[in-house]
Amino acid sequence: MTKEKSEDEILLIKLCKGLMEICDRINRGEPAYLVNDYQPFPQPLYEAFEKLSLRWILRDGVMRHSSILNLVEAARNSVQAVEADFSELVDFPDQPLLEEMTRASEECEEYASEYSLSLEIDNNQSYIPRLMNEIKKFNLPHSTYTIFRRFIAENPFPSELDLALLRSQNPEIERVKEFLGEAHQDAPPQSDAMPLCKTCGGYLDCAAREIEGCCEPLDRRVEKVPIPDTVICLIRPSLIELRLNKKFEEMGLEVELWPNLDQADLKITFPNQEVWAIDAKDWGSATKLARELNQDTIPNIGQSKSFFVVPDYRFNKLKYQAIFASKYTGKIPLISESEIIKRVKRNLK
Ligand SMILES: [Zn+2]
């Protein structure tokens, strides 16, 4: 699933991850950089900056930006402003990584999520790849992952009682319970000016990201909230998957979410035992989606058909479709959420 990344890609991912962390600090009402700390900036941003600085010195003999704040400012304007070669990675140099100096863009968030899902494997940091490794290592049933992920996606603010119920109803969770603790953190200050989203548990910037079914302000006090990695890598991407799961179950199909440790998002089995595999992607950037899917495939889980599915509200935008079509070279068809439902219905008849 994880493919080799070029040095430039890693640099960009670290930059985005660092920017996301800075934005999160600001959202929480904390200073963007910790003046008296030995490490004032988030580690990934520091690493990205170090790499860029070295390049500038090697190339120009001088530092181009003397402080990391200039880098952040440069990222706001465009990646191109930082380094021309680097902008080839981002096909829209006019698409900034930060928007209005207030929040990370969708593009930025998508790159940052790659940091949590793959780059951190080496550093053993993010709990998501570690959870998968633990399940493999101890030969736990693959359903452990599904139960874990579904609980987190459906319970952004779990109470002690929710957690106790989960564990008593699913004894297989016991072995990986420490990861459950890592998915959440103590609630940050909540205010009317900066409310949390009821559905995804992030600060309410999902509205600007147009995430369907998201973006209603939370109107109660909570003790635990999902960490940013949980919001961007687990909860937000799961919304379309849970929607489709519900729909297919209502149609009487046998559905499995994230089968074989996430080899697909959904595996549906028709009454005649025919199997379809679906990967659903709710991504704001059609460029990044095409680039990713060009290298992606759905492994064999017994399916006769595979589909990539995008929510209607993204797919129906002509610009989104046109950008995707011009960059996608893969074989698996990309269709809209309502189209997959239509095709499943037709196949049921
Ligand atoms: Zn939300």
XYZ file of N, CA, C and O and ligand atoms in Angstrom, residues 197 199-201 206 214-215 236, ligand 1:
33
model
N -16.531 20.852 15.534
C -17.575 20.243 14.702
C -18.112 18.999 15.399
O -17.365 18.156 15.852
N -19.592 16.472 14.162
C -19.443 15.207 13.445
C -18.011 14.720 13.372
O -17.734 13.555 13.624
N -17.087 15.633 12.985
C -15.717 15.143 12.782
C -14.809 15.453 13.963
O -13.716 14.914 14.064
N -15.264 16.325 14.864
C -14.474 16.589 16.064
C -13.340 17.576 15.869
O -12.628 17.894 16.806
N -14.384 22.319 8.622
C -14.871 21.355 7.633
C -15.918 22.015 6.750
O -16.139 21.585 5.622
N -20.990 17.086 7.495
C -20.139 17.560 8.586
C -20.587 18.967 8.997
O -21.680 19.399 8.701
N -19.745 19.616 9.695
C -19.788 21.053 9.946
C -21.020 21.632 10.636
O -21.556 22.637 10.217
N -12.881 12.048 9.035
C -13.411 12.678 7.811
C -13.451 11.715 6.619
O -14.467 11.656 5.920
Zn -16.660 18.406 10.618
